[in-house]
PDB file of C-alpha atoms in Angstrom:
ATOM      1  CA  MET A   1      65.478 -50.761  40.981  1.00 64.00           C
ATOM      2  CA  GLY A   2      62.723 -52.287  43.058  1.00 90.00           C
ATOM      3  CA  SER A   3      63.528 -51.376  46.678  1.00 95.00           C
ATOM      4  CA  ILE A   4      65.437 -48.349  47.981  1.00 97.00           C
ATOM      5  CA  LEU A   5      66.438 -47.688  51.588  1.00 98.00           C
ATOM      6  CA  VAL A   6      67.663 -44.311  52.847  1.00 98.00           C
ATOM      7  CA  ILE A   7      69.360 -44.272  56.265  1.00 98.00           C
ATOM      8  CA  ARG A   8      69.400 -40.890  57.964  1.00 97.00           C
ATOM      9  CA  GLY A   9      70.155 -40.021  61.577  1.00 94.00           C
ATOM     10  CA  GLY A  10      70.540 -36.560  63.070  1.00 93.00           C
ATOM     11  CA  ALA A  11      68.040 -33.926  64.162  1.00 93.00           C
ATOM     12  CA  ILE A  12      64.939 -32.722  62.336  1.00 95.00           C
ATOM     13  CA  GLY A  13      66.861 -30.042  60.430  1.00 95.00           C
ATOM     14  CA  ASP A  14      69.442 -32.577  59.228  1.00 96.00           C
ATOM     15  CA  PHE A  15      66.680 -34.833  57.959  1.00 97.00           C
ATOM     16  CA  LEU A  16      64.776 -32.055  56.204  1.00 97.00           C
ATOM     17  CA  LEU A  17      67.915 -30.865  54.440  1.00 97.00           C
ATOM     18  CA  THR A  18      68.083 -34.368  52.970  1.00 98.00           C
ATOM     19  CA  LEU A  19      64.563 -34.151  51.532  1.00 97.00           C
ATOM     20  CA  PRO A  20      65.737 -32.693  48.187  1.00 97.00           C
ATOM     21  CA  ALA A  21      67.917 -35.787  47.719  1.00 98.00           C
ATOM     22  CA  LEU A  22      64.990 -38.024  48.655  1.00 97.00           C
ATOM     23  CA  HIS A  23      62.752 -36.090  46.284  1.00 97.00           C
ATOM     24  CA  LEU A  24      65.323 -36.584  43.530  1.00 97.00           C
ATOM     25  CA  LEU A  25      65.390 -40.331  44.139  1.00 97.00           C
ATOM     26  CA  ARG A  26      61.597 -40.604  44.190  1.00 95.00           C
ATOM     27  CA  ARG A  27      60.972 -38.596  41.020  1.00 95.00           C
ATOM     28  CA  SER A  28      63.856 -40.195  39.096  1.00 95.00           C
ATOM     29  CA  LEU A  29      63.079 -43.775  40.131  1.00 94.00           C
ATOM     30  CA  PRO A  30      59.276 -43.927  40.279  1.00 92.00           C
ATOM     31  CA  GLY A  31      57.417 -47.094  41.143  1.00 92.00           C
ATOM     32  CA  ASN A  32      60.034 -48.258  43.625  1.00 94.00           C
ATOM     33  CA  ARG A  33      59.480 -49.223  47.241  1.00 95.00           C
ATOM     34  CA  PHE A  34      61.010 -46.502  49.446  1.00 97.00           C
ATOM     35  CA  ALA A  35      61.959 -47.138  53.044  1.00 98.00           C
ATOM     36  CA  LEU A  36      63.543 -44.906  55.676  1.00 98.00           C
ATOM     37  CA  LEU A  37      65.695 -45.936  58.620  1.00 97.00           C
ATOM     38  CA  GLY A  38      65.907 -43.083  61.154  1.00 96.00           C
ATOM     39  CA  TYR A  39      64.403 -41.629  64.299  1.00 96.00           C
ATOM     40  CA  PRO A  40      60.642 -42.384  64.265  1.00 95.00           C
ATOM     41  CA  GLY A  41      59.442 -38.946  65.353  1.00 95.00           C
ATOM     42  CA  ILE A  42      61.382 -37.408  62.469  1.00 97.00           C
ATOM     43  CA  THR A  43      60.901 -39.924  59.637  1.00 97.00           C
ATOM     44  CA  ALA A  44      57.168 -39.697  60.382  1.00 97.00           C
ATOM     45  CA  VAL A  45      57.233 -36.329  58.585  1.00 97.00           C
ATOM     46  CA  ALA A  46      58.083 -38.056  55.316  1.00 96.00           C
ATOM     47  CA  ALA A  47      55.826 -41.041  55.978  1.00 96.00           C
ATOM     48  CA  GLU A  48      52.768 -38.863  56.733  1.00 96.00           C
ATOM     49  CA  ALA A  49      53.435 -36.915  53.543  1.00 96.00           C
ATOM     50  CA  GLY A  50      53.430 -40.148  51.523  1.00 95.00           C
ATOM     51  CA  TRP A  51      57.155 -40.079  50.824  1.00 96.00           C
ATOM     52  CA  ALA A  52      57.963 -43.444  52.405  1.00 96.00           C
ATOM     53  CA  ASP A  53      56.294 -46.814  52.111  1.00 95.00           C
ATOM     54  CA  GLU A  54      58.017 -48.091  55.254  1.00 96.00           C
ATOM     55  CA  THR A  55      59.969 -46.648  58.170  1.00 96.00           C
ATOM     56  CA  ARG A  56      62.082 -48.338  60.843  1.00 95.00           C
ATOM     57  CA  SER A  57      63.757 -46.959  63.920  1.00 95.00           C
ATOM     58  CA  ILE A  58      67.487 -46.355  63.925  1.00 94.00           C
ATOM     59  CA  ASP A  59      67.304 -46.317  67.715  1.00 89.00           C
ATOM     60  CA  TYR A  60      67.370 -50.124  67.786  1.00 86.00           C
ATOM     61  CA  ALA A  61      69.871 -52.080  69.897  1.00 87.00           C
ATOM     62  CA  ALA A  62      70.475 -54.746  67.240  1.00 88.00           C
ATOM     63  CA  LEU A  63      71.663 -52.083  64.815  1.00 92.00           C
ATOM     64  CA  SER A  64      74.561 -51.155  67.097  1.00 92.00           C
ATOM     65  CA  ARG A  65      76.294 -54.413  66.141  1.00 93.00           C
ATOM     66  CA  PHE A  66      76.740 -53.010  62.629  1.00 94.00           C
ATOM     67  CA  PHE A  67      79.252 -50.520  64.050  1.00 93.00           C
ATOM     68  CA  VAL A  68      81.505 -53.296  65.402  1.00 94.00           C
ATOM     69  CA  PRO A  69      84.028 -54.707  62.917  1.00 94.00           C
ATOM     70  CA  GLY A  70      83.471 -58.393  62.235  1.00 90.00           C
ATOM     71  CA  ALA A  71      80.541 -58.631  64.659  1.00 91.00           C
ATOM     72  CA  GLU A  72      77.930 -61.364  64.449  1.00 93.00           C
ATOM     73  CA  LEU A  73      75.018 -59.613  62.763  1.00 93.00           C
ATOM     74  CA  PRO A  74      71.405 -60.225  63.801  1.00 92.00           C
ATOM     75  CA  GLU A  75      69.675 -62.394  61.199  1.00 93.00           C
ATOM     76  CA  SER A  76      66.373 -60.512  61.356  1.00 90.00           C
ATOM     77  CA  LEU A  77      68.090 -57.255  60.410  1.00 93.00           C
ATOM     78  CA  THR A  78      70.442 -58.706  57.805  1.00 94.00           C
ATOM     79  CA  SER A  79      67.575 -60.416  55.982  1.00 94.00           C
ATOM     80  CA  TRP A  80      65.633 -57.137  55.913  1.00 95.00           C
ATOM     81  CA  LEU A  81      68.596 -55.119  54.631  1.00 95.00           C
ATOM     82  CA  ALA A  82      69.338 -57.702  51.943  1.00 94.00           C
ATOM     83  CA  GLU A  83      65.875 -57.048  50.470  1.00 93.00           C
ATOM     84  CA  PHE A  84      66.968 -53.641  49.145  1.00 96.00           C
ATOM     85  CA  ASP A  85      68.406 -53.134  45.698  1.00 95.00           C
ATOM     86  CA  LEU A  86      69.948 -49.801  46.738  1.00 96.00           C
ATOM     87  CA  VAL A  87      70.900 -48.433  50.151  1.00 97.00           C
ATOM     88  CA  VAL A  88      71.860 -44.779  50.619  1.00 98.00           C
ATOM     89  CA  SER A  89      73.430 -44.198  54.039  1.00 97.00           C
ATOM     90  CA  TYR A  90      73.980 -40.800  55.655  1.00 98.00           C
ATOM     91  CA  LEU A  91      75.422 -42.205  58.870  1.00 96.00           C
ATOM     92  CA  TYR A  92      78.761 -40.871  60.026  1.00 94.00           C
ATOM     93  CA  ASP A  93      81.099 -43.809  59.470  1.00 95.00           C
ATOM     94  CA  PRO A  94      84.731 -42.615  59.268  1.00 94.00           C
ATOM     95  CA  ASP A  95      86.172 -46.110  59.810  1.00 95.00           C
ATOM     96  CA  GLN A  96      83.706 -47.740  57.392  1.00 95.00           C
ATOM     97  CA  PHE A  97      82.662 -50.319  59.987  1.00 96.00           C
ATOM     98  CA  PHE A  98      78.987 -49.755  59.234  1.00 95.00           C
ATOM     99  CA  GLU A  99      79.571 -49.823  55.460  1.00 95.00           C
ATOM    100  CA  ASN A 100      81.533 -53.080  55.620  1.00 95.00           C
ATOM    101  CA  ASN A 101      78.890 -54.753  57.763  1.00 95.00           C
ATOM    102  CA  LEU A 102      76.119 -53.639  55.408  1.00 95.00           C
ATOM    103  CA  ARG A 103      77.988 -55.356  52.603  1.00 94.00           C
ATOM    104  CA  ARG A 104      78.417 -58.467  54.773  1.00 94.00           C
ATOM    105  CA  ALA A 105      74.652 -58.389  55.320  1.00 93.00           C
ATOM    106  CA  GLY A 106      74.091 -58.700  51.563  1.00 93.00           C
ATOM    107  CA  VAL A 107      73.695 -55.082  50.502  1.00 94.00           C
ATOM    108  CA  ALA A 108      75.158 -55.133  47.012  1.00 88.00           C
ATOM    109  CA  SER A 109      74.522 -51.548  45.903  1.00 95.00           C
ATOM    110  CA  LEU A 110      75.469 -49.016  48.565  1.00 97.00           C
ATOM    111  CA  ILE A 111      76.098 -45.275  48.399  1.00 97.00           C
ATOM    112  CA  PRO A 112      77.626 -44.023  51.660  1.00 97.00           C
ATOM    113  CA  ILE A 113      77.333 -40.236  51.991  1.00 97.00           C
ATOM    114  CA  SER A 114      78.994 -38.135  54.657  1.00 95.00           C
ATOM    115  CA  PRO A 115      76.479 -36.099  56.674  1.00 96.00           C
ATOM    116  CA  LYS A 116      79.145 -33.481  57.391  1.00 96.00           C
ATOM    117  CA  ILE A 117      78.369 -30.120  55.790  1.00 96.00           C
ATOM    118  CA  ARG A 118      81.088 -27.622  54.890  1.00 94.00           C
ATOM    119  CA  GLU A 119      80.143 -23.964  54.855  1.00 89.00           C
ATOM    120  CA  GLY A 120      81.218 -22.256  51.651  1.00 90.00           C
ATOM    121  CA  ALA A 121      81.022 -25.494  49.651  1.00 94.00           C
ATOM    122  CA  GLY A 122      77.502 -24.976  48.309  1.00 95.00           C
ATOM    123  CA  HIS A 123      74.086 -25.392  49.841  1.00 97.00           C
ATOM    124  CA  ALA A 124      73.743 -28.195  52.397  1.00 97.00           C
ATOM    125  CA  SER A 125      71.060 -29.985  50.374  1.00 97.00           C
ATOM    126  CA  GLU A 126      73.307 -29.920  47.305  1.00 97.00           C
ATOM    127  CA  GLN A 127      76.211 -31.380  49.266  1.00 98.00           C
ATOM    128  CA  LEU A 128      73.948 -34.152  50.588  1.00 98.00           C
ATOM    129  CA  ALA A 129      72.649 -34.972  47.102  1.00 98.00           C
ATOM    130  CA  ALA A 130      75.914 -34.652  45.143  1.00 97.00           C
ATOM    131  CA  PRO A 131      77.031 -38.331  45.588  1.00 97.00           C
ATOM    132  CA  LEU A 132      73.827 -39.451  43.852  1.00 98.00           C
ATOM    133  CA  SER A 133      75.644 -38.453  40.658  1.00 97.00           C
ATOM    134  CA  GLN A 134      76.958 -42.038  40.824  1.00 96.00           C
ATOM    135  CA  LEU A 135      73.462 -42.948  39.604  1.00 96.00           C
ATOM    136  CA  ALA A 136      73.489 -40.084  37.055  1.00 97.00           C
ATOM    137  CA  LEU A 137      70.984 -38.230  39.275  1.00 97.00           C
ATOM    138  CA  PHE A 138      71.303 -34.478  39.736  1.00 97.00           C
ATOM    139  CA  LEU A 139      69.161 -31.983  41.643  1.00 96.00           C
ATOM    140  CA  GLY A 140      66.777 -29.873  39.605  1.00 94.00           C
ATOM    141  CA  PRO A 141      64.708 -26.810  40.598  1.00 92.00           C
ATOM    142  CA  GLN A 142      61.745 -29.023  41.466  1.00 93.00           C
ATOM    143  CA  ASP A 143      63.811 -30.730  44.153  1.00 95.00           C
ATOM    144  CA  HIS A 144      63.957 -27.471  46.101  1.00 92.00           C
ATOM    145  CA  THR A 145      60.437 -26.159  45.490  1.00 93.00           C
ATOM    146  CA  PHE A 146      58.332 -29.164  46.560  1.00 94.00           C
ATOM    147  CA  THR A 147      55.722 -28.779  49.283  1.00 95.00           C
ATOM    148  CA  LEU A 148      55.021 -31.520  51.812  1.00 96.00           C
ATOM    149  CA  GLU A 149      51.325 -32.408  51.562  1.00 95.00           C
ATOM    150  CA  PHE A 150      50.247 -34.361  54.598  1.00 96.00           C
ATOM    151  CA  ARG A 151      47.567 -37.018  54.778  1.00 93.00           C
ATOM    152  CA  ASP A 152      44.026 -35.725  55.265  1.00 91.00           C
ATOM    153  CA  SER A 153      43.758 -37.506  58.620  1.00 91.00           C
ATOM    154  CA  LEU A 154      46.307 -35.104  60.112  1.00 94.00           C
ATOM    155  CA  ARG A 155      43.992 -32.123  59.625  1.00 93.00           C
ATOM    156  CA  SER A 156      41.611 -33.254  62.358  1.00 93.00           C
ATOM    157  CA  GLN A 157      44.534 -34.083  64.676  1.00 94.00           C
ATOM    158  CA  ALA A 158      45.994 -30.623  64.071  1.00 93.00           C
ATOM    159  CA  ASP A 159      42.714 -28.804  64.664  1.00 92.00           C
ATOM    160  CA  ALA A 160      42.223 -30.710  67.925  1.00 93.00           C
ATOM    161  CA  LEU A 161      45.373 -29.029  69.289  1.00 94.00           C
ATOM    162  CA  LEU A 162      44.003 -25.551  68.631  1.00 93.00           C
ATOM    163  CA  PRO A 163      41.317 -23.705  70.591  1.00 91.00           C
ATOM    164  CA  PRO A 164      37.896 -23.146  68.979  1.00 89.00           C
ATOM    165  CA  GLY A 165      37.993 -20.332  66.482  1.00 83.00           C
ATOM    166  CA  PHE A 166      41.792 -20.370  66.210  1.00 87.00           C
ATOM    167  CA  SER A 167      42.522 -20.665  62.506  1.00 89.00           C
ATOM    168  CA  PRO A 168      46.129 -21.160  61.294  1.00 91.00           C
ATOM    169  CA  GLU A 169      45.240 -19.291  58.110  1.00 92.00           C
ATOM    170  CA  THR A 170      44.956 -16.041  60.079  1.00 89.00           C
ATOM    171  CA  CYS A 171      47.868 -16.477  62.462  1.00 91.00           C
ATOM    172  CA  ILE A 172      51.605 -15.911  62.674  1.00 94.00           C
ATOM    173  CA  ALA A 173      53.594 -18.878  63.942  1.00 96.00           C
ATOM    174  CA  VAL A 174      56.541 -17.947  66.177  1.00 95.00           C
ATOM    175  CA  HIS A 175      59.304 -20.349  67.172  1.00 94.00           C
ATOM    176  CA  PRO A 176      61.665 -18.369  69.432  1.00 91.00           C
ATOM    177  CA  GLY A 177      64.218 -21.163  69.963  1.00 88.00           C
ATOM    178  CA  SER A 178      66.586 -23.433  68.059  1.00 88.00           C
ATOM    179  CA  GLY A 179      69.067 -26.198  68.781  1.00 83.00           C
ATOM    180  CA  SER A 180      71.760 -23.659  69.651  1.00 88.00           C
ATOM    181  CA  PRO A 181      71.447 -20.575  71.890  1.00 88.00           C
ATOM    182  CA  ALA A 182      74.028 -18.834  69.666  1.00 92.00           C
ATOM    183  CA  LYS A 183      71.474 -18.802  66.835  1.00 93.00           C
ATOM    184  CA  ASN A 184      68.675 -17.267  68.870  1.00 93.00           C
ATOM    185  CA  TRP A 185      67.346 -13.725  68.778  1.00 95.00           C
ATOM    186  CA  PRO A 186      66.984 -12.542  72.419  1.00 94.00           C
ATOM    187  CA  PHE A 187      63.665 -13.464  74.033  1.00 90.00           C
ATOM    188  CA  GLU A 188      63.148  -9.856  75.125  1.00 91.00           C
ATOM    189  CA  ASN A 189      63.308  -8.823  71.460  1.00 95.00           C
ATOM    190  CA  TRP A 190      60.567 -11.295  70.629  1.00 93.00           C
ATOM    191  CA  LEU A 191      58.371  -9.793  73.368  1.00 90.00           C
ATOM    192  CA  THR A 192      59.006  -6.282  72.109  1.00 92.00           C
ATOM    193  CA  LEU A 193      58.258  -7.301  68.541  1.00 93.00           C
ATOM    194  CA  LEU A 194      54.957  -8.956  69.433  1.00 89.00           C
ATOM    195  CA  SER A 195      53.934  -5.900  71.471  1.00 85.00           C
ATOM    196  CA  ARG A 196      54.442  -3.715  68.399  1.00 84.00           C
ATOM    197  CA  LEU A 197      52.312  -5.736  65.999  1.00 80.00           C
ATOM    198  CA  PRO A 198      48.965  -4.215  65.004  1.00 68.00           C
ATOM    199  CA  ALA A 199      46.450  -4.111  67.862  1.00 58.00           C
ATOM    200  CA  GLY A 200      42.679  -4.463  68.072  1.00 51.00           C
ATOM    201  CA  ARG A 201      40.632  -6.036  65.337  1.00 49.00           C
ATOM    202  CA  LEU A 202      43.596  -6.115  62.937  1.00 51.00           C
ATOM    203  CA  ALA A 203      45.901  -7.924  65.375  1.00 61.00           C
ATOM    204  CA  PRO A 204      47.136 -11.260  63.991  1.00 74.00           C
ATOM    205  CA  ARG A 205      46.725 -14.270  66.241  1.00 86.00           C
ATOM    206  CA  ILE A 206      50.029 -15.662  67.462  1.00 91.00           C
ATOM    207  CA  LEU A 207      50.876 -19.364  67.558  1.00 94.00           C
ATOM    208  CA  VAL A 208      53.897 -19.879  69.829  1.00 93.00           C
ATOM    209  CA  ILE A 209      55.795 -23.137  69.292  1.00 93.00           C
ATOM    210  CA  THR A 210      58.295 -24.516  71.789  1.00 90.00           C
ATOM    211  CA  GLY A 211      60.022 -27.846  72.281  1.00 83.00           C
ATOM    212  CA  GLU A 212      61.444 -29.876  75.133  1.00 74.00           C
ATOM    213  CA  ALA A 213      64.953 -28.473  74.653  1.00 65.00           C
ATOM    214  CA  GLU A 214      63.629 -24.934  75.182  1.00 67.00           C
ATOM    215  CA  MET A 215      61.222 -25.683  78.037  1.00 65.00           C
ATOM    216  CA  GLU A 216      63.159 -23.949  80.833  1.00 68.00           C
ATOM    217  CA  GLN A 217      63.987 -20.902  78.743  1.00 72.00           C
ATOM    218  CA  THR A 218      60.530 -20.388  77.299  1.00 76.00           C
ATOM    219  CA  ALA A 219      58.388 -20.966  80.405  1.00 79.00           C
ATOM    220  CA  TYR A 220      59.212 -17.463  81.686  1.00 80.00           C
ATOM    221  CA  TRP A 221      58.859 -16.006  78.198  1.00 82.00           C
ATOM    222  CA  VAL A 222      55.400 -17.516  77.684  1.00 85.00           C
ATOM    223  CA  ALA A 223      54.326 -16.221  81.109  1.00 86.00           C
ATOM    224  CA  ARG A 224      55.463 -12.715  80.093  1.00 85.00           C
ATOM    225  CA  LEU A 225      53.518 -13.022  76.855  1.00 84.00           C
ATOM    226  CA  ARG A 226      50.379 -13.860  78.832  1.00 85.00           C
ATOM    227  CA  GLU A 227      50.904 -10.789  81.002  1.00 85.00           C
ATOM    228  CA  MET A 228      50.986  -8.661  77.846  1.00 79.00           C
ATOM    229  CA  GLY A 229      47.523  -9.875  76.928  1.00 77.00           C
ATOM    230  CA  ALA A 230      48.671 -10.925  73.465  1.00 74.00           C
ATOM    231  CA  PRO A 231      46.178 -13.077  71.511  1.00 76.00           C
ATOM    232  CA  PHE A 232      48.291 -16.222  71.326  1.00 86.00           C
ATOM    233  CA  HIS A 233      48.093 -19.991  71.698  1.00 90.00           C
ATOM    234  CA  HIS A 234      51.017 -22.065  72.945  1.00 91.00           C
ATOM    235  CA  LEU A 235      51.913 -25.402  71.333  1.00 93.00           C
ATOM    236  CA  GLU A 236      54.559 -27.390  73.215  1.00 90.00           C
ATOM    237  CA  SER A 237      56.286 -30.317  71.473  1.00 91.00           C
ATOM    238  CA  PRO A 238      53.467 -31.381  69.124  1.00 94.00           C
ATOM    239  CA  PRO A 239      54.170 -34.370  66.843  1.00 96.00           C
ATOM    240  CA  LEU A 240      56.230 -33.098  63.922  1.00 97.00           C
ATOM    241  CA  PRO A 241      53.843 -34.181  61.120  1.00 97.00           C
ATOM    242  CA  VAL A 242      50.927 -32.520  62.923  1.00 97.00           C
ATOM    243  CA  LEU A 243      52.991 -29.385  63.430  1.00 97.00           C
ATOM    244  CA  GLY A 244      53.935 -29.419  59.764  1.00 97.00           C
ATOM    245  CA  GLU A 245      50.278 -29.624  58.776  1.00 97.00           C
ATOM    246  CA  ILE A 246      49.516 -26.586  60.964  1.00 97.00           C
ATOM    247  CA  LEU A 247      52.517 -24.552  59.797  1.00 97.00           C
ATOM    248  CA  GLY A 248      51.667 -25.151  56.150  1.00 96.00           C
ATOM    249  CA  ARG A 249      48.420 -23.237  56.684  1.00 96.00           C
ATOM    250  CA  CYS A 250      49.892 -20.323  58.643  1.00 96.00           C
ATOM    251  CA  ARG A 251      49.942 -16.818  57.270  1.00 94.00           C
ATOM    252  CA  LEU A 252      53.614 -16.408  58.239  1.00 96.00           C
ATOM    253  CA  PHE A 253      56.305 -18.255  60.175  1.00 97.00           C
ATOM    254  CA  LEU A 254      58.896 -16.381  62.254  1.00 97.00           C
ATOM    255  CA  GLY A 255      61.922 -18.227  63.572  1.00 96.00           C
ATOM    256  CA  HIS A 256      65.626 -18.996  63.240  1.00 96.00           C
ATOM    257  CA  ASP A 257      67.930 -21.353  61.402  1.00 95.00           C
ATOM    258  CA  SER A 258      66.282 -24.370  63.032  1.00 94.00           C
ATOM    259  CA  GLY A 259      64.640 -27.672  62.249  1.00 95.00           C
ATOM    260  CA  ILE A 260      61.201 -26.137  62.848  1.00 96.00           C
ATOM    261  CA  GLY A 261      62.060 -23.351  60.423  1.00 97.00           C
ATOM    262  CA  HIS A 262      62.922 -25.973  57.791  1.00 97.00           C
ATOM    263  CA  LEU A 263      59.689 -27.818  58.570  1.00 97.00           C
ATOM    264  CA  ALA A 264      57.636 -24.637  58.074  1.00 98.00           C
ATOM    265  CA  ALA A 265      59.390 -23.996  54.769  1.00 97.00           C
ATOM    266  CA  ALA A 266      58.923 -27.566  53.526  1.00 97.00           C
ATOM    267  CA  ALA A 267      55.215 -27.394  54.455  1.00 97.00           C
ATOM    268  CA  GLY A 268      54.848 -24.304  52.268  1.00 96.00           C
ATOM    269  CA  ALA A 269      54.609 -21.505  54.848  1.00 97.00           C
ATOM    270  CA  PRO A 270      56.007 -18.069  54.018  1.00 97.00           C
ATOM    271  CA  CYS A 271      58.970 -17.667  56.378  1.00 98.00           C
ATOM    272  CA  LEU A 272      60.987 -14.877  57.928  1.00 98.00           C
ATOM    273  CA  LEU A 273      64.125 -16.469  59.367  1.00 98.00           C
ATOM    274  CA  LEU A 274      66.565 -14.635  61.623  1.00 98.00           C
ATOM    275  CA  PHE A 275      70.054 -15.979  61.067  1.00 97.00           C
ATOM    276  CA  GLY A 276      73.012 -15.712  63.416  1.00 96.00           C
ATOM    277  CA  PRO A 277      76.490 -17.206  62.902  1.00 95.00           C
ATOM    278  CA  THR A 278      75.457 -19.784  60.299  1.00 95.00           C
ATOM    279  CA  GLU A 279      75.598 -18.875  56.605  1.00 96.00           C
ATOM    280  CA  PRO A 280      72.206 -18.561  54.856  1.00 97.00           C
ATOM    281  CA  GLU A 281      73.872 -19.524  51.571  1.00 96.00           C
ATOM    282  CA  THR A 282      74.554 -22.932  53.095  1.00 97.00           C
ATOM    283  CA  TRP A 283      71.663 -23.463  55.512  1.00 97.00           C
ATOM    284  CA  ALA A 284      68.588 -21.391  54.567  1.00 97.00           C
ATOM    285  CA  PRO A 285      65.767 -23.283  52.806  1.00 96.00           C
ATOM    286  CA  ARG A 286      66.071 -22.825  49.043  1.00 92.00           C
ATOM    287  CA  ARG A 287      62.516 -22.180  47.952  1.00 90.00           C
ATOM    288  CA  PRO A 288      60.166 -19.296  47.154  1.00 90.00           C
ATOM    289  CA  GLY A 289      58.677 -17.401  50.105  1.00 93.00           C
ATOM    290  CA  ILE A 290      61.782 -17.607  52.320  1.00 97.00           C
ATOM    291  CA  HIS A 291      63.071 -14.295  53.641  1.00 97.00           C
ATOM    292  CA  VAL A 292      66.252 -14.058  55.719  1.00 98.00           C
ATOM    293  CA  LEU A 293      67.468 -11.321  58.056  1.00 98.00           C
ATOM    294  CA  ARG A 294      71.089 -11.461  59.231  1.00 97.00           C
ATOM    295  CA  HIS A 295      73.366  -8.858  60.758  1.00 97.00           C
ATOM    296  CA  PRO A 296      76.760  -8.586  58.988  1.00 96.00           C
ATOM    297  CA  SER A 297      78.462  -9.491  62.295  1.00 96.00           C
ATOM    298  CA  GLY A 298      76.591 -12.805  62.494  1.00 96.00           C
ATOM    299  CA  ALA A 299      75.308 -11.855  65.957  1.00 97.00           C
ATOM    300  CA  PRO A 300      71.522 -12.409  66.055  1.00 96.00           C
ATOM    301  CA  GLY A 301      71.122  -9.951  68.949  1.00 95.00           C
ATOM    302  CA  ARG A 302      72.240  -7.136  66.659  1.00 97.00           C
ATOM    303  CA  ILE A 303      69.217  -7.557  64.380  1.00 98.00           C
ATOM    304  CA  SER A 304      66.975  -4.687  65.425  1.00 97.00           C
ATOM    305  CA  VAL A 305      63.376  -5.115  66.496  1.00 97.00           C
ATOM    306  CA  GLU A 306      62.383  -2.387  64.042  1.00 96.00           C
ATOM    307  CA  ASP A 307      63.990  -4.257  61.113  1.00 97.00           C
ATOM    308  CA  VAL A 308      62.067  -7.412  62.014  1.00 97.00           C
ATOM    309  CA  ARG A 309      58.825  -5.495  62.575  1.00 95.00           C
ATOM    310  CA  SER A 310      59.205  -3.748  59.224  1.00 95.00           C
ATOM    311  CA  ALA A 311      59.855  -7.063  57.447  1.00 96.00           C
ATOM    312  CA  VAL A 312      56.807  -8.641  59.105  1.00 94.00           C
ATOM    313  CA  HIS A 313      54.671  -5.658  58.079  1.00 91.00           C
ATOM    314  CA  ASP A 314      55.840  -5.960  54.452  1.00 93.00           C
ATOM    315  CA  LEU A 315      55.211  -9.706  54.342  1.00 93.00           C
ATOM    316  CA  LEU A 316      51.705  -9.381  55.827  1.00 88.00           C
ATOM    317  CA  SER A 317      50.711  -6.544  53.529  1.00 84.00           C
ATOM    318  CA  PRO A 318      48.281  -7.506  50.741  1.00 74.00           C
TER     319      PRO A 318
END
C-alpha cells in the first residue's frame, strides 16, 4: 500500500492490546511505511522495538479541530494525513466527526475501529483486529506469540537504572498496582508474600515497579519493604521502552491485569497475573508463559497468599 497510519489513544494497556492487530498489518503488508499517532511515552514502546518508522503525538492542539464538524483544518496536519494510503483509527468517535474530517483532509482509505471492548465477545485483541477483515486480514497464532525486541541502545539505559550487581535475569519483578484499585491485591498481602519467599543465598532479588498514579499508595508500602530487609530495588516511573527491556530479562513478573503486566508479557517475561473483576478470557495476554490466578468471586483480596506463594514456587522451580 505504501504508507499506513495507525491512530491509537488510551493507556498503555489499551495500546498493547492493539499490538496483535499492528503485528498482523506489518507481517501481511511488508515493505510499507508504518506510522503511529498516539501518546509519545506509549508509542515509544513500538518505535523502540522497530515496529514504527514514524510516531507523532496525539496530544497536539491542532488535532482537536478534527473533532469539530466542518472546522477549518490545519494545513500542516491535513497534508501529512493525506500522505497515507491507509489510516486505521481507534479513536472513540460516536458522531463520526473525526472520521468525516479525516476524509475531508484527503484520507481515501480509512478503517475506523471502536476501541470499546465487550466482555464475553472474545479476546480484546481479537475484537480490536476483527475490522481488518475488510482487508482480508485475520489474526494468526503468530500475532499473539510475538516478543518485543528492543533496540540494543536501550540495554545500557536499562542497566544504568539498576544498582551494580543487580541482574534482571536473577530477579522477580513486582508491580503491586494497576489503573484501578478494584483490580489490586491488597498491599499487605504483597508484603506477606515477599516475606515468605526463600531466604538467604537462595533468595531472589526483587525489582519493585511503581508509577505516578500509585505514588501515594506505594510510598508507605516501599518503606515497609525496606524495614523487612528484603533484597529489592525500587524503580519509579521509568520510560516504558526501558522498563520493557528490563522486564523481558526478568526471571518472573508478578502483577495484575494492568498495562505493565501486558508490557512484561509482550517483552517475553514469564508472568503470574492476579486478576480481580475483569475476565481473563477477555483481558489476559494470550501467549505462552502467562499464568493467571483469579478467585471465583472476582475479588482479588480473596486470592490467598499461600496460593500465590505456591504458584511462584512452581514457576521458579527448575
